[in-house]
PDB file of C-alpha atoms in Angstrom:
ATOM      1  CA  HIS A 260      -0.045   0.302  -0.172  1.00  0.00           C
ATOM      2  CA  LYS A 261       1.299   3.473  -0.797  1.00  0.00           C
ATOM      3  CA  PHE A 262      -0.145   6.714  -0.283  1.00  0.00           C
ATOM      4  CA  SER A 263       0.435  10.570  -1.094  1.00  0.00           C
ATOM      5  CA  ASP A 264       1.453  11.264   2.154  1.00  0.00           C
ATOM      6  CA  GLY A 265       4.540   8.992   2.260  1.00  0.00           C
ATOM      7  CA  PHE A 266       2.761   5.862   4.006  1.00  0.00           C
ATOM      8  CA  HIS A 267       4.013   2.540   2.724  1.00  0.00           C
ATOM      9  CA  CYS A 268       3.343  -0.917   3.952  1.00  0.00           C
ATOM     10  CA  ARG A 269       3.460  -4.637   2.753  1.00  0.00           C
ATOM     11  CA  ASP A 270       1.065  -7.355   4.198  1.00  0.00           C
ATOM     12  CA  PHE A 271      -0.149 -10.765   3.616  1.00  0.00           C
ATOM     13  CA  THR A 272      -2.765 -13.200   4.665  1.00  0.00           C
ATOM     14  CA  LEU A 273      -2.628 -17.155   4.107  1.00  0.00           C
ATOM     15  CA  GLY A 274      -4.640 -19.920   5.514  1.00  0.00           C
ATOM     16  CA  GLY A 275      -7.208 -22.676   5.002  1.00  0.00           C
ATOM     17  CA  SER A 276      -9.999 -24.460   6.360  1.00  0.00           C
ATOM     18  CA  LEU A 277     -10.736 -28.326   6.804  1.00  0.00           C
ATOM     19  CA  ARG A 278     -14.136 -29.958   7.567  1.00  0.00           C
ATOM     20  CA  LEU A 279     -15.878 -33.486   7.639  1.00  0.00           C
ATOM     21  CA  THR A 280     -19.505 -33.977   7.691  1.00  0.00           C
ATOM     22  CA  THR A 281     -20.881 -37.263   8.279  1.00  0.00           C
ATOM     23  CA  ARG A 282     -24.579 -38.793   8.787  1.00  0.00           C
ATOM     24  CA  ALA A 283     -23.699 -41.988   9.990  1.00  0.00           C
ATOM     25  CA  LEU A 284     -26.341 -41.930  12.819  1.00  0.00           C
ATOM     26  CA  PRO A 285     -29.962 -41.854  11.784  1.00  0.00           C
ATOM     27  CA  ASP A 286     -31.706 -38.367  11.816  1.00  0.00           C
ATOM     28  CA  ASN A 287     -28.230 -36.814  12.666  1.00  0.00           C
ATOM     29  CA  GLU A 288     -25.699 -34.619  11.178  1.00  0.00           C
ATOM     30  CA  LEU A 289     -22.352 -34.001  12.756  1.00  0.00           C
ATOM     31  CA  THR A 290     -19.830 -31.578  11.271  1.00  0.00           C
ATOM     32  CA  ALA A 291     -16.060 -31.123  12.476  1.00  0.00           C
ATOM     33  CA  GLY A 292     -13.284 -28.844  11.433  1.00  0.00           C
ATOM     34  CA  PHE A 293     -10.389 -26.872  11.824  1.00  0.00           C
ATOM     35  CA  ASP A 294      -9.663 -23.086  10.504  1.00  0.00           C
ATOM     36  CA  PHE A 295      -6.233 -21.732  10.331  1.00  0.00           C
ATOM     37  CA  ARG A 296      -4.997 -18.218   9.143  1.00  0.00           C
ATOM     38  CA  LYS A 297      -1.921 -16.378   9.669  1.00  0.00           C
ATOM     39  CA  GLN A 298      -0.973 -12.922   8.889  1.00  0.00           C
ATOM     40  CA  GLY A 299       2.190 -10.615   8.470  1.00  0.00           C
ATOM     41  CA  GLY A 300       2.993  -6.961   7.352  1.00  0.00           C
ATOM     42  CA  GLU A 301       6.002  -4.680   7.235  1.00  0.00           C
ATOM     43  CA  GLN A 302       5.912  -1.099   7.624  1.00  0.00           C
ATOM     44  CA  LEU A 303       8.496   0.442   5.286  1.00  0.00           C
ATOM     45  CA  ALA A 304       7.802   3.979   5.954  1.00  0.00           C
ATOM     46  CA  VAL A 305       9.186   6.374   8.826  1.00  0.00           C
ATOM     47  CA  LEU A 306       6.159   8.630   9.573  1.00  0.00           C
ATOM     48  CA  PRO A 307       5.073  10.600  12.780  1.00  0.00           C
ATOM     49  CA  PHE A 308       2.026   8.228  13.021  1.00  0.00           C
ATOM     50  CA  CYS A 309       3.598   5.092  11.901  1.00  0.00           C
ATOM     51  CA  LYS A 310       5.939   2.993  13.718  1.00  0.00           C
ATOM     52  CA  LYS A 311       8.498   0.999  11.146  1.00  0.00           C
ATOM     53  CA  GLY A 312       8.746  -2.645  12.023  1.00  0.00           C
ATOM     54  CA  GLU A 313       7.668  -6.101  10.960  1.00  0.00           C
ATOM     55  CA  TRP A 314       4.848  -8.225  12.713  1.00  0.00           C
ATOM     56  CA  ASP A 315       2.788 -11.246  12.357  1.00  0.00           C
ATOM     57  CA  LYS A 316      -0.002 -13.079  13.976  1.00  0.00           C
ATOM     58  CA  THR A 317      -1.485 -16.682  13.790  1.00  0.00           C
ATOM     59  CA  GLU A 318      -5.109 -17.869  14.289  1.00  0.00           C
ATOM     60  CA  TYR A 319      -6.735 -21.288  14.563  1.00  0.00           C
ATOM     61  CA  ALA A 320      -9.839 -22.602  15.642  1.00  0.00           C
ATOM     62  CA  PRO A 321     -11.167 -26.385  16.087  1.00  0.00           C
ATOM     63  CA  PHE A 322     -15.202 -26.507  15.951  1.00  0.00           C
ATOM     64  CA  VAL A 323     -18.175 -29.063  15.887  1.00  0.00           C
ATOM     65  CA  HIS A 324     -21.251 -28.510  14.869  1.00  0.00           C
ATOM     66  CA  ASN A 325     -24.183 -31.218  15.535  1.00  0.00           C
ATOM     67  CA  GLU A 326     -27.760 -31.479  14.368  1.00  0.00           C
ATOM     68  CA  HIS A 327     -30.595 -33.999  15.176  1.00  0.00           C
ATOM     69  CA  ILE A 328     -34.067 -34.306  14.102  1.00  0.00           C
ATOM     70  CA  PHE A 329     -36.542 -35.468  16.982  1.00  0.00           C
ATOM     71  CA  LEU A 330     -40.158 -37.256  15.391  1.00  0.00           C
ATOM     72  CA  GLY A 331     -39.572 -35.476  12.026  1.00  0.00           C
ATOM     73  CA  ARG A 332     -40.477 -32.198  13.208  1.00  0.00           C
ATOM     74  CA  LEU A 333     -37.863 -30.570  15.776  1.00  0.00           C
ATOM     75  CA  ILE A 334     -34.447 -30.011  14.936  1.00  0.00           C
ATOM     76  CA  LEU A 335     -31.929 -29.468  17.798  1.00  0.00           C
ATOM     77  CA  SER A 336     -28.433 -28.065  17.043  1.00  0.00           C
ATOM     78  CA  LEU A 337     -25.474 -27.601  19.407  1.00  0.00           C
ATOM     79  CA  GLY A 338     -21.915 -26.590  18.443  1.00  0.00           C
ATOM     80  CA  ALA A 339     -18.818 -25.018  19.907  1.00  0.00           C
ATOM     81  CA  ARG A 340     -15.433 -23.308  18.658  1.00  0.00           C
ATOM     82  CA  LEU A 341     -12.372 -22.604  20.197  1.00  0.00           C
ATOM     83  CA  ASN A 342     -10.535 -19.811  19.089  1.00  0.00           C
ATOM     84  CA  HIS A 343      -7.056 -19.260  19.490  1.00  0.00           C
ATOM     85  CA  ASP A 344      -4.982 -16.148  18.662  1.00  0.00           C
ATOM     86  CA  SER A 345      -1.243 -16.029  19.099  1.00  0.00           C
ATOM     87  CA  VAL A 346      -1.791 -12.337  20.923  1.00  0.00           C
ATOM     88  CA  TYR A 347      -4.653 -12.508  22.536  1.00  0.00           C
ATOM     89  CA  GLY A 348      -5.345 -16.234  23.599  1.00  0.00           C
ATOM     90  CA  SER A 349      -8.238 -18.664  23.344  1.00  0.00           C
ATOM     91  CA  GLU A 350     -11.797 -17.924  23.360  1.00  0.00           C
ATOM     92  CA  PHE A 351     -14.621 -20.631  23.614  1.00  0.00           C
ATOM     93  CA  CYS A 352     -17.718 -19.762  21.595  1.00  0.00           C
ATOM     94  CA  PRO A 353     -20.978 -21.883  22.029  1.00  0.00           C
ATOM     95  CA  HIS A 354     -23.943 -22.474  19.910  1.00  0.00           C
ATOM     96  CA  ALA A 355     -27.417 -23.588  20.458  1.00  0.00           C
ATOM     97  CA  GLY A 356     -30.540 -23.595  18.209  1.00  0.00           C
ATOM     98  CA  LEU A 357     -34.058 -25.063  17.845  1.00  0.00           C
ATOM     99  CA  VAL A 358     -36.195 -25.577  14.432  1.00  0.00           C
ATOM    100  CA  TYR A 359     -39.648 -26.632  14.891  1.00  0.00           C
ATOM    101  CA  HIS A 360     -41.934 -27.465  11.844  1.00  0.00           C
ATOM    102  CA  LEU A 361     -45.299 -26.424  13.234  1.00  0.00           C
ATOM    103  CA  SER A 362     -46.910 -27.529  10.102  1.00  0.00           C
ATOM    104  CA  GLU A 363     -46.035 -27.583   6.109  1.00  0.00           C
ATOM    105  CA  LYS A 364     -46.567 -23.781   5.914  1.00  0.00           C
ATOM    106  CA  THR A 365     -45.108 -22.770   9.094  1.00  0.00           C
ATOM    107  CA  ILE A 366     -41.550 -23.173  10.618  1.00  0.00           C
ATOM    108  CA  LEU A 367     -40.195 -21.569  13.842  1.00  0.00           C
ATOM    109  CA  ARG A 368     -36.557 -21.113  14.995  1.00  0.00           C
ATOM    110  CA  ALA A 369     -34.655 -19.769  17.973  1.00  0.00           C
ATOM    111  CA  ALA A 370     -30.872 -19.444  18.302  1.00  0.00           C
ATOM    112  CA  VAL A 371     -28.171 -18.139  20.827  1.00  0.00           C
ATOM    113  CA  ASN A 372     -24.447 -18.017  20.026  1.00  0.00           C
ATOM    114  CA  LYS A 373     -21.247 -16.093  21.153  1.00  0.00           C
ATOM    115  CA  ALA A 374     -18.818 -14.572  18.302  1.00  0.00           C
ATOM    116  CA  PHE A 375     -15.115 -13.594  18.846  1.00  0.00           C
ATOM    117  CA  ARG A 376     -13.191 -11.577  16.522  1.00  0.00           C
ATOM    118  CA  SER A 377      -9.475 -10.510  17.281  1.00  0.00           C
ATOM    119  CA  PRO A 378      -8.128  -7.559  15.865  1.00  0.00           C
ATOM    120  CA  GLN A 379      -6.396  -8.317  12.564  1.00  0.00           C
ATOM    121  CA  ILE A 380      -2.796  -7.461  11.396  1.00  0.00           C
ATOM    122  CA  ASN A 381      -3.943  -4.417   9.523  1.00  0.00           C
ATOM    123  CA  GLU A 382      -5.966  -2.796  12.495  1.00  0.00           C
ATOM    124  CA  LEU A 383      -2.892  -3.401  15.040  1.00  0.00           C
ATOM    125  CA  TYR A 384       0.070  -2.604  13.205  1.00  0.00           C
ATOM    126  CA  VAL A 385       0.534  -2.261   9.599  1.00  0.00           C
ATOM    127  CA  PHE A 386      -2.434  -0.070   8.011  1.00  0.00           C
ATOM    128  CA  LYS A 387      -2.693   3.897   8.643  1.00  0.00           C
ATOM    129  CA  PRO A 388      -5.188   3.777  11.574  1.00  0.00           C
ATOM    130  CA  SER A 389      -3.675   0.892  13.502  1.00  0.00           C
ATOM    131  CA  HIS A 390      -3.819   0.878  17.013  1.00  0.00           C
ATOM    132  CA  THR A 391      -1.667  -1.601  19.265  1.00  0.00           C
ATOM    133  CA  ASP A 392      -3.895  -1.415  22.470  1.00  0.00           C
ATOM    134  CA  LEU A 393      -7.077  -2.818  20.626  1.00  0.00           C
ATOM    135  CA  GLU A 394      -9.123  -5.611  22.498  1.00  0.00           C
ATOM    136  CA  PRO A 395     -10.901  -8.441  20.535  1.00  0.00           C
ATOM    137  CA  GLU A 396     -14.498  -7.984  19.813  1.00  0.00           C
ATOM    138  CA  ARG A 397     -17.023 -10.367  21.769  1.00  0.00           C
ATOM    139  CA  VAL A 398     -20.584 -10.507  21.109  1.00  0.00           C
ATOM    140  CA  TRP A 399     -23.738 -12.586  22.479  1.00  0.00           C
ATOM    141  CA  ASN A 400     -26.485 -13.130  19.490  1.00  0.00           C
ATOM    142  CA  TYR A 401     -29.950 -13.901  20.401  1.00  0.00           C
ATOM    143  CA  GLU A 402     -32.807 -14.380  17.747  1.00  0.00           C
ATOM    144  CA  VAL A 403     -36.169 -15.758  17.246  1.00  0.00           C
ATOM    145  CA  GLY A 404     -37.997 -16.108  13.810  1.00  0.00           C
ATOM    146  CA  ILE A 405     -40.643 -17.470  11.787  1.00  0.00           C
ATOM    147  CA  ASP A 406     -41.044 -18.905   7.982  1.00  0.00           C
ATOM    148  CA  GLN A 407     -44.191 -18.837   6.799  1.00  0.00           C
ATOM    149  CA  ARG A 408     -45.385 -19.888   3.589  1.00  0.00           C
ATOM    150  CA  LEU A 409     -48.582 -17.730   2.521  1.00  0.00           C
ATOM    151  CA  SER A 410     -49.169 -19.262  -0.830  1.00  0.00           C
ATOM    152  CA  HIS A 411     -47.473 -21.508  -3.442  1.00  0.00           C
ATOM    153  CA  ARG A 412     -46.232 -18.497  -4.918  1.00  0.00           C
ATOM    154  CA  LEU A 413     -45.591 -15.956  -1.783  1.00  0.00           C
ATOM    155  CA  SER A 414     -43.492 -16.554   1.354  1.00  0.00           C
ATOM    156  CA  ALA A 415     -42.446 -14.422   4.253  1.00  0.00           C
ATOM    157  CA  ASP A 416     -39.650 -14.685   6.678  1.00  0.00           C
ATOM    158  CA  MET A 417     -39.130 -12.545   9.828  1.00  0.00           C
ATOM    159  CA  VAL A 418     -36.754 -12.418  12.748  1.00  0.00           C
ATOM    160  CA  LEU A 419     -36.274 -10.677  15.704  1.00  0.00           C
ATOM    161  CA  TYR A 420     -32.750 -10.544  17.498  1.00  0.00           C
ATOM    162  CA  ARG A 421     -30.757  -8.590  20.056  1.00  0.00           C
ATOM    163  CA  LEU A 422     -26.791  -8.247  20.205  1.00  0.00           C
ATOM    164  CA  LYS A 423     -24.799  -7.719  23.267  1.00  0.00           C
ATOM    165  CA  GLY A 424     -21.385  -7.294  23.040  1.00  0.00           C
ATOM    166  CA  GLU A 425     -18.178  -4.999  23.808  1.00  0.00           C
ATOM    167  CA  ASN A 426     -15.080  -3.769  21.908  1.00  0.00           C
ATOM    168  CA  LEU A 427     -16.471  -3.258  18.327  1.00  0.00           C
ATOM    169  CA  ILE A 428     -13.535  -2.051  16.066  1.00  0.00           C
ATOM    170  CA  GLU A 429     -14.645   0.996  14.599  1.00  0.00           C
ATOM    171  CA  LYS A 430     -12.314   3.755  12.480  1.00  0.00           C
ATOM    172  CA  ARG A 431     -12.833   6.999  14.529  1.00  0.00           C
ATOM    173  CA  LYS A 432     -11.387  10.482  14.731  1.00  0.00           C
ATOM    174  CA  ASN A 433      -8.206  10.760  16.270  1.00  0.00           C
ATOM    175  CA  PRO A 434      -8.143  12.921  19.214  1.00  0.00           C
ATOM    176  CA  SER A 435      -4.372  13.614  18.692  1.00  0.00           C
ATOM    177  CA  PRO A 436      -3.636  13.442  15.046  1.00  0.00           C
ATOM    178  CA  PRO A 437      -1.991  12.294  12.780  1.00  0.00           C
ATOM    179  CA  PRO A 438      -3.369  10.210  11.474  1.00  0.00           C
ATOM    180  CA  MET A 439      -6.792  11.618  11.147  1.00  0.00           C
ATOM    181  CA  TYR A 440      -8.551   8.386  11.924  1.00  0.00           C
ATOM    182  CA  LYS A 441      -7.465   5.686  14.256  1.00  0.00           C
ATOM    183  CA  PHE A 442      -9.186   2.135  15.184  1.00  0.00           C
ATOM    184  CA  GLN A 443     -10.518   2.263  18.379  1.00  0.00           C
ATOM    185  CA  ASN A 444     -12.882   0.014  20.562  1.00  0.00           C
ATOM    186  CA  SER A 445     -16.445   1.056  21.279  1.00  0.00           C
ATOM    187  CA  GLY A 446     -16.838  -0.243  24.513  1.00  0.00           C
ATOM    188  CA  GLU A 447     -20.400  -2.228  25.493  1.00  0.00           C
ATOM    189  CA  PHE A 448     -22.991  -2.315  23.126  1.00  0.00           C
ATOM    190  CA  GLU A 449     -26.698  -3.467  22.555  1.00  0.00           C
ATOM    191  CA  PHE A 450     -28.184  -3.661  19.198  1.00  0.00           C
ATOM    192  CA  THR A 451     -31.992  -5.025  18.796  1.00  0.00           C
ATOM    193  CA  GLY A 452     -33.669  -5.147  15.554  1.00  0.00           C
ATOM    194  CA  ALA A 453     -36.028  -7.059  13.366  1.00  0.00           C
ATOM    195  CA  GLU A 454     -35.690  -8.284   9.533  1.00  0.00           C
ATOM    196  CA  LEU A 455     -38.601  -9.074   7.554  1.00  0.00           C
ATOM    197  CA  SER A 456     -38.307 -10.424   3.975  1.00  0.00           C
ATOM    198  CA  LEU A 457     -40.945 -11.499   1.141  1.00  0.00           C
ATOM    199  CA  THR A 458     -40.423 -13.854  -1.697  1.00  0.00           C
ATOM    200  CA  TRP A 459     -42.642 -13.602  -4.713  1.00  0.00           C
ATOM    201  CA  ARG A 460     -42.504 -16.161  -7.722  1.00  0.00           C
ATOM    202  CA  PRO A 461     -45.535 -15.432  -9.841  1.00  0.00           C
ATOM    203  CA  TRP A 462     -44.465 -17.679 -12.982  1.00  0.00           C
ATOM    204  CA  GLN A 463     -41.433 -19.482 -14.271  1.00  0.00           C
ATOM    205  CA  GLY A 464     -38.280 -17.594 -14.644  1.00  0.00           C
ATOM    206  CA  PHE A 465     -39.600 -14.565 -12.474  1.00  0.00           C
ATOM    207  CA  SER A 466     -39.002 -13.672  -8.718  1.00  0.00           C
ATOM    208  CA  ALA A 467     -39.009 -10.758  -6.652  1.00  0.00           C
ATOM    209  CA  LEU A 468     -37.497 -10.418  -3.244  1.00  0.00           C
ATOM    210  CA  ALA A 469     -37.888  -7.687  -0.712  1.00  0.00           C
ATOM    211  CA  ASP A 470     -35.929  -7.060   2.533  1.00  0.00           C
ATOM    212  CA  TYR A 471     -36.803  -4.773   5.240  1.00  0.00           C
ATOM    213  CA  THR A 472     -34.463  -4.326   8.302  1.00  0.00           C
ATOM    214  CA  TYR A 473     -34.822  -2.000  11.389  1.00  0.00           C
ATOM    215  CA  LEU A 474     -32.075  -1.537  13.930  1.00  0.00           C
ATOM    216  CA  ASP A 475     -31.987   0.411  17.076  1.00  0.00           C
ATOM    217  CA  ALA A 476     -28.630   0.623  17.624  1.00  0.00           C
ATOM    218  CA  GLY A 477     -28.738   2.870  20.870  1.00  0.00           C
ATOM    219  CA  GLU A 478     -25.967   5.234  21.283  1.00  0.00           C
ATOM    220  CA  LYS A 479     -23.813   3.578  18.514  1.00  0.00           C
ATOM    221  CA  THR A 480     -25.553   5.087  15.683  1.00  0.00           C
ATOM    222  CA  ALA A 481     -22.448   6.029  13.174  1.00  0.00           C
ATOM    223  CA  GLY A 482     -22.866   4.046  10.097  1.00  0.00           C
ATOM    224  CA  ARG A 483     -25.676   2.385  11.027  1.00  0.00           C
ATOM    225  CA  PRO A 484     -29.062   3.075   9.410  1.00  0.00           C
ATOM    226  CA  LYS A 485     -32.435   2.756  11.325  1.00  0.00           C
ATOM    227  CA  ASN A 486     -34.354   1.661   8.522  1.00  0.00           C
ATOM    228  CA  LYS A 487     -33.245   0.072   5.352  1.00  0.00           C
ATOM    229  CA  LEU A 488     -35.478  -1.639   2.488  1.00  0.00           C
ATOM    230  CA  ASP A 489     -34.124  -3.891  -0.429  1.00  0.00           C
ATOM    231  CA  VAL A 490     -35.869  -4.846  -3.070  1.00  0.00           C
ATOM    232  CA  THR A 491     -34.699  -7.118  -6.209  1.00  0.00           C
ATOM    233  CA  ALA A 492     -36.545  -8.639  -9.478  1.00  0.00           C
ATOM    234  CA  ARG A 493     -34.867 -11.116 -11.421  1.00  0.00           C
ATOM    235  CA  TYR A 494     -35.928 -12.640 -14.651  1.00  0.00           C
ATOM    236  CA  ARG A 495     -34.594 -15.608 -16.703  1.00  0.00           C
ATOM    237  CA  TRP A 496     -35.465 -16.509 -20.321  1.00  0.00           C
ATOM    238  CA  GLN A 497     -33.618 -19.223 -21.994  1.00  0.00           C
ATOM    239  CA  LYS A 498     -29.994 -18.036 -22.128  1.00  0.00           C
ATOM    240  CA  LEU A 499     -30.689 -14.526 -20.885  1.00  0.00           C
ATOM    241  CA  SER A 500     -31.055 -13.149 -17.268  1.00  0.00           C
ATOM    242  CA  ALA A 501     -31.894  -9.520 -15.961  1.00  0.00           C
ATOM    243  CA  SER A 502     -31.825  -8.091 -12.738  1.00  0.00           C
ATOM    244  CA  LEU A 503     -32.816  -4.800 -11.176  1.00  0.00           C
ATOM    245  CA  THR A 504     -32.126  -3.828  -7.427  1.00  0.00           C
ATOM    246  CA  GLY A 505     -33.108  -1.003  -5.398  1.00  0.00           C
ATOM    247  CA  GLN A 506     -32.087   0.284  -1.995  1.00  0.00           C
ATOM    248  CA  TYR A 507     -33.734   2.813   0.216  1.00  0.00           C
ATOM    249  CA  VAL A 508     -31.791   3.868   3.439  1.00  0.00           C
ATOM    250  CA  ALA A 509     -33.316   6.490   6.025  1.00  0.00           C
ATOM    251  CA  GLY A 510     -32.257   7.345   9.444  1.00  0.00           C
ATOM    252  CA  LEU A 511     -28.092   7.037   8.767  1.00  0.00           C
ATOM    253  CA  TYR A 512     -26.020   9.359  10.969  1.00  0.00           C
ATOM    254  CA  ALA A 513     -22.273  10.041  10.330  1.00  0.00           C
ATOM    255  CA  GLY A 514     -21.550  10.147  13.991  1.00  0.00           C
ATOM    256  CA  ASP A 515     -22.736   8.380  17.689  1.00  0.00           C
ATOM    257  CA  ASP A 516     -25.672   9.578  19.573  1.00  0.00           C
ATOM    258  CA  HIS A 517     -27.488  10.553  16.463  1.00  0.00           C
ATOM    259  CA  THR A 518     -25.240  13.402  15.418  1.00  0.00           C
ATOM    260  CA  ASP A 519     -24.392  14.419  11.808  1.00  0.00           C
ATOM    261  CA  PRO A 520     -27.558  13.298  10.107  1.00  0.00           C
ATOM    262  CA  LEU A 521     -27.091  11.932   6.434  1.00  0.00           C
ATOM    263  CA  ASP A 522     -29.606  12.500   3.874  1.00  0.00           C
ATOM    264  CA  ASN A 523     -32.084   9.520   3.034  1.00  0.00           C
ATOM    265  CA  TYR A 524     -31.197   7.941  -0.309  1.00  0.00           C
ATOM    266  CA  PHE A 525     -32.567   5.646  -3.013  1.00  0.00           C
ATOM    267  CA  VAL A 526     -29.893   3.738  -5.306  1.00  0.00           C
ATOM    268  CA  ALA A 527     -30.793   1.192  -8.220  1.00  0.00           C
ATOM    269  CA  HIS A 528     -28.484  -1.412  -9.779  1.00  0.00           C
ATOM    270  CA  ALA A 529     -29.114  -3.141 -12.971  1.00  0.00           C
ATOM    271  CA  LYS A 530     -27.447  -6.287 -14.637  1.00  0.00           C
ATOM    272  CA  LEU A 531     -27.862  -8.182 -17.849  1.00  0.00           C
ATOM    273  CA  THR A 532     -26.183 -11.647 -18.326  1.00  0.00           C
ATOM    274  CA  TYR A 533     -25.961 -13.802 -21.460  1.00  0.00           C
ATOM    275  CA  ARG A 534     -25.071 -17.528 -21.103  1.00  0.00           C
ATOM    276  CA  ALA A 535     -23.021 -18.093 -24.357  1.00  0.00           C
ATOM    277  CA  ILE A 536     -22.074 -21.829 -23.658  1.00  0.00           C
ATOM    278  CA  ALA A 537     -22.732 -24.022 -20.982  1.00  0.00           C
ATOM    279  CA  ASN A 538     -19.763 -22.307 -18.536  1.00  0.00           C
ATOM    280  CA  LEU A 539     -19.329 -19.247 -20.108  1.00  0.00           C
ATOM    281  CA  SER A 540     -21.342 -16.040 -19.520  1.00  0.00           C
ATOM    282  CA  ALA A 541     -21.088 -12.323 -20.652  1.00  0.00           C
ATOM    283  CA  PHE A 542     -22.548  -9.698 -18.454  1.00  0.00           C
ATOM    284  CA  LEU A 543     -23.268  -5.624 -18.495  1.00  0.00           C
ATOM    285  CA  ALA A 544     -23.594  -4.498 -15.114  1.00  0.00           C
ATOM    286  CA  VAL A 545     -24.462  -0.705 -14.347  1.00  0.00           C
ATOM    287  CA  ASP A 546     -24.342   0.496 -10.598  1.00  0.00           C
ATOM    288  CA  ASN A 547     -26.030   3.528  -9.305  1.00  0.00           C
ATOM    289  CA  LEU A 548     -28.397   3.585 -12.290  1.00  0.00           C
ATOM    290  CA  PHE A 549     -29.948   6.961 -11.713  1.00  0.00           C
ATOM    291  CA  ASP A 550     -26.445   8.445 -10.989  1.00  0.00           C
ATOM    292  CA  LYS A 551     -27.642   9.405  -7.598  1.00  0.00           C
ATOM    293  CA  GLN A 552     -25.502  11.727  -5.355  1.00  0.00           C
ATOM    294  CA  TYR A 553     -25.415  10.352  -1.780  1.00  0.00           C
ATOM    295  CA  GLN A 554     -23.007   9.439   1.242  1.00  0.00           C
ATOM    296  CA  ILE A 555     -22.561   6.748   3.567  1.00  0.00           C
ATOM    297  CA  GLU A 556     -20.076   8.505   5.513  1.00  0.00           C
ATOM    298  CA  LYS A 557     -19.660  12.349   6.161  1.00  0.00           C
ATOM    299  CA  ASP A 558     -17.541  14.093   3.352  1.00  0.00           C
ATOM    300  CA  TYR A 559     -17.132  11.069   1.331  1.00  0.00           C
ATOM    301  CA  PRO A 560     -19.579  11.167  -1.749  1.00  0.00           C
ATOM    302  CA  MET A 561     -20.447   7.520  -3.298  1.00  0.00           C
ATOM    303  CA  PRO A 562     -19.568   7.089  -6.955  1.00  0.00           C
ATOM    304  CA  GLY A 563     -21.881   7.904  -9.484  1.00  0.00           C
ATOM    305  CA  ARG A 564     -23.085   5.777 -12.486  1.00  0.00           C
ATOM    306  CA  THR A 565     -20.687   2.854 -13.127  1.00  0.00           C
ATOM    307  CA  PHE A 566     -20.629   0.382 -15.896  1.00  0.00           C
ATOM    308  CA  THR A 567     -18.747  -2.800 -15.843  1.00  0.00           C
ATOM    309  CA  VAL A 568     -18.580  -5.428 -18.532  1.00  0.00           C
ATOM    310  CA  GLY A 569     -17.250  -8.718 -17.889  1.00  0.00           C
ATOM    311  CA  ILE A 570     -17.087 -12.530 -18.756  1.00  0.00           C
ATOM    312  CA  THR A 571     -17.800 -15.259 -15.897  1.00  0.00           C
ATOM    313  CA  SER A 572     -16.199 -18.884 -16.386  1.00  0.00           C
ATOM    314  CA  GLU A 573     -17.340 -21.713 -14.354  1.00  0.00           C
ATOM    315  CA  PHE A 574     -15.681 -24.892 -13.984  1.00  0.00           C
TER     316      PHE A 574
END
């Protein structure tokens, strides 16, 4: 990475994931696995806000997840993950969930789990806003939901959730610049929200999806919209497919405590794809179809209308 102010660094990430799933027992699925990741980086320029040096860190996590079906209707899932970080040590993350098929049209579900994320190499040492005193993110997630088939063409899904945690890593203004921004922990937080989605398939080849999200972020309002609606329509005819996506965002703030409000906005995207042969497709995509001027961060305008032409090969 090279920037005009003289900042210069080099970094890398490598890793892998191994998992095995077995259904040896009746009505049971067991998955076990292991994740590994190593990161490293080197700061190549001496600047007032950058310490020259070389760093690396390693993470690995064995995990297990089991699902069992009782009486053909109730699915119980239990799981655990042991995260180990060479800088921050070990963290145990459990999971428990229930899915109940109330009828052919109605499915109820509930889950609770713990998530853990340690600061990455760019947040700790290498990149501009890095901060060596960062703490890992820890979050407990609680959710309940219902999946309802309203007709053979229309279905709905609703989820209510609460996130309680600490130390979200966010890029914030530095009280003692340079640099202008610095990664910082947010302290304790609690988010409550709801998601509602509708899927409509009126005829073969056409589908429409609408997703609405409501979020009460408490004091942590920076970059977290209160209301968001996404609508997508897709149509496929022989070798040709087209999609049109729209997003409406309201209640967005650039600062916490509902400070620095940003304008509500609607932005649309379109994509046309032609499958020339079995494993080769060409596409034309237009982002920000109506060339809307909007911001998701203060003083950082988003790109205007953008065209992309490409070829995709699947094998």
